[in-house]
mmCIF file of C-alpha atoms in Angstrom:
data_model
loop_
_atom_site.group_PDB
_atom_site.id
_atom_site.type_symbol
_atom_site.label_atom_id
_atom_site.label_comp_id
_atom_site.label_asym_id
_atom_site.label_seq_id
_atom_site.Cartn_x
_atom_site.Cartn_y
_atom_site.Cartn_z
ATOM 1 C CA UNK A 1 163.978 51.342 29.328
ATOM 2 C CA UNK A 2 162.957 47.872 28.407
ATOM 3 C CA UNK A 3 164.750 44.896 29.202
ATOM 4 C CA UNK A 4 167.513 43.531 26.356
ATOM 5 C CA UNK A 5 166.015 40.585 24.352
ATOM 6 C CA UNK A 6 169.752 38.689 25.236
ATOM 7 C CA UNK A 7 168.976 38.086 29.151
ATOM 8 C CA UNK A 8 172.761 36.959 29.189
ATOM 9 C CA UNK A 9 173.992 40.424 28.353
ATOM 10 C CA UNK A 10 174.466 41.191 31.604
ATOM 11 C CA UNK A 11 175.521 44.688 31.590
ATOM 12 C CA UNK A 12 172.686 45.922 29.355
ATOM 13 C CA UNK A 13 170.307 43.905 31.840
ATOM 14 C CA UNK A 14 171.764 45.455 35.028
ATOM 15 C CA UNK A 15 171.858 48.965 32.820
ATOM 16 C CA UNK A 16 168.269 48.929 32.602
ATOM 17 C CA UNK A 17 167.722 48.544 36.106
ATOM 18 C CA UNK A 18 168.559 52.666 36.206
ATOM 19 C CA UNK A 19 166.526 55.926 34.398
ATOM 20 C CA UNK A 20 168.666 56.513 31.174
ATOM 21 C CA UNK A 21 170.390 59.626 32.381
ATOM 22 C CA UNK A 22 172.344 57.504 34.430
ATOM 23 C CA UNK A 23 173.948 55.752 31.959
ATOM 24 C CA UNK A 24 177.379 56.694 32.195
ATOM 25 C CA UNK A 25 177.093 56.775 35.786
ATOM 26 C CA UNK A 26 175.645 52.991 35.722
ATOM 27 C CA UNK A 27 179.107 51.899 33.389
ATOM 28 C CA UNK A 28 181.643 53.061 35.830
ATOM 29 C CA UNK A 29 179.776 50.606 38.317
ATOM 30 C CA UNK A 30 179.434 48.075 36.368
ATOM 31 C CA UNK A 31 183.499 48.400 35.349
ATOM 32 C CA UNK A 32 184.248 47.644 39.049
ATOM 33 C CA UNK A 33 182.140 45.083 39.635
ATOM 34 C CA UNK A 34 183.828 41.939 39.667
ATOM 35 C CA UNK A 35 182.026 39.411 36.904
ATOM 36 C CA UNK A 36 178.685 37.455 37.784
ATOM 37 C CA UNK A 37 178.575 33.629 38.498
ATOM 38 C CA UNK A 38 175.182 33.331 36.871
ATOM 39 C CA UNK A 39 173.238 35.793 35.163
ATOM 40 C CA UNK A 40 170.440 38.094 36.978
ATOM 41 C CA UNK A 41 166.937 36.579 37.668
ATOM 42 C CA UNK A 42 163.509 37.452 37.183
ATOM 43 C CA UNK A 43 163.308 41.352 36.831
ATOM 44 C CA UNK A 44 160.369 43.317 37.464
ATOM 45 C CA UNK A 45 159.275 46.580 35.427
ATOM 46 C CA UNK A 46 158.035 49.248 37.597
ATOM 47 C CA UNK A 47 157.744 53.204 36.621
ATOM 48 C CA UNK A 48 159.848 55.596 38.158
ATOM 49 C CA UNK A 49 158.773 59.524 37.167
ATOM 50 C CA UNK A 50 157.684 58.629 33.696
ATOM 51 C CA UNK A 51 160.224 56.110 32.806
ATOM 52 C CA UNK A 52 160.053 52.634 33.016
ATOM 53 C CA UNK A 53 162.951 50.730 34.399
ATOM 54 C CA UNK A 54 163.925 46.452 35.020
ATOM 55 C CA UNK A 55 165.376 45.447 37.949
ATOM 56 C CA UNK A 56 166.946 41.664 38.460
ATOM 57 C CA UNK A 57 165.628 40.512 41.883
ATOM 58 C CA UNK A 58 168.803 38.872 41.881
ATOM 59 C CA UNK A 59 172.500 39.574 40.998
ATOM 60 C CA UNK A 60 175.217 37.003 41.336
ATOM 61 C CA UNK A 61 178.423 39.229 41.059
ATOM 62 C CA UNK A 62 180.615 39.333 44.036
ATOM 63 C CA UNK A 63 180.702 42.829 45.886
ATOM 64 C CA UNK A 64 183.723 44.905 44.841
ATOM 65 C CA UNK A 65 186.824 45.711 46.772
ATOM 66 C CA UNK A 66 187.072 48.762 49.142
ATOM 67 C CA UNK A 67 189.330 50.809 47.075
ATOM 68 C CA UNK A 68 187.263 50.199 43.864
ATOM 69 C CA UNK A 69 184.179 51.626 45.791
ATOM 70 C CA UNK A 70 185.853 54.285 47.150
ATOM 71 C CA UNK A 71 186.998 55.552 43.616
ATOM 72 C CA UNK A 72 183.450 56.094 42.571
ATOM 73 C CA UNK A 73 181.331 59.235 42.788
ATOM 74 C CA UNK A 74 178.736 59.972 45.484
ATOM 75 C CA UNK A 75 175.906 58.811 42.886
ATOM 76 C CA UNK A 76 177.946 56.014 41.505
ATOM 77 C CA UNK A 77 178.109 54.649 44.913
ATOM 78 C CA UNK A 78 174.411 54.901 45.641
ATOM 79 C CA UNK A 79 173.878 52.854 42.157
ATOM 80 C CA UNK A 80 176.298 50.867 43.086
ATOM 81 C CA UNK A 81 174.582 49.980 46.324
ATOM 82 C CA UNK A 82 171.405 49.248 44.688
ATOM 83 C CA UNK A 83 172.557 46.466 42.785
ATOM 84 C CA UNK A 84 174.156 44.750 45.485
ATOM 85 C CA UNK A 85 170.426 44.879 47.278
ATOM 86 C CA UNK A 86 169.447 42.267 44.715
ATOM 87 C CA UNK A 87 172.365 40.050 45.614
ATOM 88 C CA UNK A 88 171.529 36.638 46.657
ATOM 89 C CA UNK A 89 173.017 36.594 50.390
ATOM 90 C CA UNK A 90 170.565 38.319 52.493
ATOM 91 C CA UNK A 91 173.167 40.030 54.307
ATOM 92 C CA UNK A 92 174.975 41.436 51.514
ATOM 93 C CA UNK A 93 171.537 42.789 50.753
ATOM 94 C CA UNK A 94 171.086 44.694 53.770
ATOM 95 C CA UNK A 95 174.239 45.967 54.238
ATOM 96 C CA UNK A 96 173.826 47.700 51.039
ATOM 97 C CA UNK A 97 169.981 48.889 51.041
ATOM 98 C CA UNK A 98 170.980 50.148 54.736
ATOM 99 C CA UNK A 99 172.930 52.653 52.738
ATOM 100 C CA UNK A 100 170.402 53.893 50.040
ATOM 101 C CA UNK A 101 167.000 54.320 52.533
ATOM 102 C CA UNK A 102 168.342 57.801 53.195
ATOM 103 C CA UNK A 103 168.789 58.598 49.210
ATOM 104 C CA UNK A 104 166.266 61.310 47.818
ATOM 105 C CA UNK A 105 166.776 59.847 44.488
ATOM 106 C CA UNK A 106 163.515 58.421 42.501
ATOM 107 C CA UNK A 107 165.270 55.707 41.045
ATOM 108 C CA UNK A 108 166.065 54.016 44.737
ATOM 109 C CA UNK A 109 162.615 53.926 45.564
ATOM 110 C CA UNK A 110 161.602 51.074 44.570
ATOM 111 C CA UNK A 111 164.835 48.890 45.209
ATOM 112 C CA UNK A 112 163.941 49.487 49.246
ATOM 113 C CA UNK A 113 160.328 48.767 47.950
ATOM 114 C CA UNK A 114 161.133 45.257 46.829
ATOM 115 C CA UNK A 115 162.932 44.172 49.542
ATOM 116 C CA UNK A 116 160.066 45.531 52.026
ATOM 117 C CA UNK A 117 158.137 42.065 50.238
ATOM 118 C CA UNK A 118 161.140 39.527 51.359
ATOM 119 C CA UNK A 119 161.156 36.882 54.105
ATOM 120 C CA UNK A 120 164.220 38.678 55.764
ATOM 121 C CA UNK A 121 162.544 40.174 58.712
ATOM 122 C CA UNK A 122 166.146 41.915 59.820
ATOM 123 C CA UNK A 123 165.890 43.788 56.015
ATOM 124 C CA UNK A 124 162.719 45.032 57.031
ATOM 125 C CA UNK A 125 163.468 46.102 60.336
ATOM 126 C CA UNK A 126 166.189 48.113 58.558
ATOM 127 C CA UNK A 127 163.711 49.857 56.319
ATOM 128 C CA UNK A 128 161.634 51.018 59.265
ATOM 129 C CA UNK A 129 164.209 52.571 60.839
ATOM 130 C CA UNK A 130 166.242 53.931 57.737
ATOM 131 C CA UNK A 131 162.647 55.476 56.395
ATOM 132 C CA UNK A 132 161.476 57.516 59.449
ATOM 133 C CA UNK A 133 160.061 60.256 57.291
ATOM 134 C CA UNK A 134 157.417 57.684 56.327
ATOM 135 C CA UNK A 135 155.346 58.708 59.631
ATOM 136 C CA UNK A 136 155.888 62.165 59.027
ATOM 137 C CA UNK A 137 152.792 64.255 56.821
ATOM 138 C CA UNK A 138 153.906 66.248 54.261
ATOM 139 C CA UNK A 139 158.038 65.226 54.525
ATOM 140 C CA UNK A 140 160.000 64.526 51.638
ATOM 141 C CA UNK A 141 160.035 61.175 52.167
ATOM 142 C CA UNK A 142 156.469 60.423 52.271
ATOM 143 C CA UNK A 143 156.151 62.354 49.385
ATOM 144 C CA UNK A 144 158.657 60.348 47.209
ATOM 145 C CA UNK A 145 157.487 56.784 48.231
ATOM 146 C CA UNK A 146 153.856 57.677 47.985
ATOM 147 C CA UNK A 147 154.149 59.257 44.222
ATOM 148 C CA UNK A 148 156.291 55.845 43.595
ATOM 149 C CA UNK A 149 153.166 53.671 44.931
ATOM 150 C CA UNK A 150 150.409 55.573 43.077
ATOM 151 C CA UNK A 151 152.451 55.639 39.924
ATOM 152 C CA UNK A 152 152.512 51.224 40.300
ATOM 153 C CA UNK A 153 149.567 50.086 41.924
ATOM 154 C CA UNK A 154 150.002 46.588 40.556
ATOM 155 C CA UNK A 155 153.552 46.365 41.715
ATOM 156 C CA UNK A 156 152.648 47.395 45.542
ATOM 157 C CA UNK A 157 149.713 45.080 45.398
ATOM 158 C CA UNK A 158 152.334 41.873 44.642
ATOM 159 C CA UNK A 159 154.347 43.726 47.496
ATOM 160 C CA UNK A 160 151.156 42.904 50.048
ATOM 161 C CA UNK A 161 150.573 39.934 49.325
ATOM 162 C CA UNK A 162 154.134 38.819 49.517
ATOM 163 C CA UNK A 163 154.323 40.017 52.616
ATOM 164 C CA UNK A 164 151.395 38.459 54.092
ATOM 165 C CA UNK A 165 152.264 35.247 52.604
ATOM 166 C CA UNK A 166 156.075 35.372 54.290
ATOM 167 C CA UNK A 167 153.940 36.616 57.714
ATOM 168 C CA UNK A 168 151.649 33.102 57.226
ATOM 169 C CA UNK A 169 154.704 30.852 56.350
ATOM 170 C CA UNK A 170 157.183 32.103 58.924
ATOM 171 C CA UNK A 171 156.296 34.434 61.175
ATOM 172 C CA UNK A 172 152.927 33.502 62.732
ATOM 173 C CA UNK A 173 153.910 31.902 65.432
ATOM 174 C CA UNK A 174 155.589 34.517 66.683
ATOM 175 C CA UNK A 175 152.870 37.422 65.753
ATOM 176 C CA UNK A 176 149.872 36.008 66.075
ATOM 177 C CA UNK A 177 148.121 38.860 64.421
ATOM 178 C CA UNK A 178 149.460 40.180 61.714
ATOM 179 C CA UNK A 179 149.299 43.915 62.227
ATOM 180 C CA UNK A 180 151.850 42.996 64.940
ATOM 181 C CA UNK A 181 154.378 41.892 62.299
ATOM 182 C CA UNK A 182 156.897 44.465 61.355
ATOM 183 C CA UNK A 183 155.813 43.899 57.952
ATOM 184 C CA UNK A 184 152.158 44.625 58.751
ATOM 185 C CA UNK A 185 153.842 48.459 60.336
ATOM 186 C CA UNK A 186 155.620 48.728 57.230
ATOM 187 C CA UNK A 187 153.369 48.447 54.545
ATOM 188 C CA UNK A 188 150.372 50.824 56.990
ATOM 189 C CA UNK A 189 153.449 53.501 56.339
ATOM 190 C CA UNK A 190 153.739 53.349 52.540
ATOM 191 C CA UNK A 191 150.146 53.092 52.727
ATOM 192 C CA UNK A 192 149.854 56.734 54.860
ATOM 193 C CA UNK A 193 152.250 57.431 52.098
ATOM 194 C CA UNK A 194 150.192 56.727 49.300
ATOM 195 C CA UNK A 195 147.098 57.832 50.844
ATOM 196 C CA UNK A 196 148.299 61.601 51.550
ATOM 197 C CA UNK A 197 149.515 62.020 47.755
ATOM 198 C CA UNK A 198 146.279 61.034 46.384
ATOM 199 C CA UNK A 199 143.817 62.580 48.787
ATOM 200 C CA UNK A 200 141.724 59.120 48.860
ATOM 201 C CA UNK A 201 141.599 55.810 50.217
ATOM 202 C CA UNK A 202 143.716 53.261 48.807
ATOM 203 C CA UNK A 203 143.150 49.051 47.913
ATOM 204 C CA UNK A 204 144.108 47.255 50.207
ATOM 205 C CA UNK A 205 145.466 43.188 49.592
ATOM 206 C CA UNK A 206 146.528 42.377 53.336
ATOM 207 C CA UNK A 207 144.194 41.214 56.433
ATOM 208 C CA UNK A 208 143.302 44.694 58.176
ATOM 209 C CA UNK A 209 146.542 45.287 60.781
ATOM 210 C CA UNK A 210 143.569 44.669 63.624
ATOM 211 C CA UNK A 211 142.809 41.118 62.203
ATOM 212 C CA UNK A 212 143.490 38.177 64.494
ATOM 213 C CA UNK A 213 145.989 35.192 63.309
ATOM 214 C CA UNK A 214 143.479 33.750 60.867
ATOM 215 C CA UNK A 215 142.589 36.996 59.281
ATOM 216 C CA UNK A 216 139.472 37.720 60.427
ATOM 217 C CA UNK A 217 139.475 41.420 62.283
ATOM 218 C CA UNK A 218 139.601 41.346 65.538
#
């Protein structure tokens, strides 16, 4: 699904941020959610089993209330909390990606993905521990986030080096090497990930996780 030509259409641009057969399912969201101060920003186009979707990195709609939420279907709700993990508060973002980690749906793959490359190291101390299946071989959820990473190389790539570059800006001084940054542990899992679907190594754009604090390995 390609992103609309009229970036202010919001709906259609948040629609395309889901696989087509969730169309319906990604209206009766959108018809709860209350209406956007600005519109989304800067989407990214990644593939998710075949189909190519465009996700804001940022929405600017304020979250629902309880009893809209409630009235929406166990799906709607997961689609529902994707969205809000572009919002621009941080902690709106967690709260709701804290609630789709566990989903064994494609299309949520790559909204924990993205966030797994942002300077908010309590959102990726959240992944860790909502993806524990990551250090598992041959569990579901290895399986699913390493077919994700080998279908967009390019993507994951811009994921390393966005999170080295938030380790080297803010984080340094309190891991001085960077495999000891939680980032650094997350990305070595999607990496395991990524490795066991292909059967070979894969490229690598971060300092090895044995490197000392100016990159060189230890």
């Amino acid at each position: 699904m390609q992103l609309p030509r009229d970036p202010s259409n919001a709906a259609h641009v948040l629609m395309a941020a889901f696989p087509t057969r969730l169309a319906r399912d990604v209206q009766s969201v959108l018809a709860v959610m209350p209406e956007a101060s600005s519109a989304p920003m800067t989407p990214f186009e990644v593939e998710v089993r075949g189909e190519t979707v465009v996700i804001p990195s940022r929405i600017y709609n304020e979250e629902p209330a309880t009893g809209f939420e409630r009235a929406l279907s166990g799906t709607q709700q997961m689609i529902l909390h994707g969205l809000y993990s572009r919002h621009h508060d941080g902690r709106v973002r967690q709260r709701h990606l804290e609630q789709i980690t566990a989903s064994g749906e494609p299309w949520a793959v790559p909204f924990v993905v993205q966030l797994a490359g942002e300077y908010v190291l309590e959102i990726i101390e959240s992944i860790e521990r909502g993806l524990p299946g990551l250090a598992e071989p041959g569990s579901t959820q290895r399986k699913l986030y390493g077919e994700f990473i080998a279908r967009n190389p390019a993507f994951f790539a811009r994921i390393e080096r966005r999170v080295v570059s938030y380790w080297s800006c803010y984080y340094r001084w309190k891991y001085g090497a960077f495999g000891m940054y939680p980032g650094c542990v997350l990305l070595e899992a999607f990496r395991a990930a990524v490795v066991e679907q292909v059967g070979a190594q894969w490229p690598r754009h971060t300092p090895p996780p044995l490197a000392d604090a100016s990159g060189r390995p230890a």
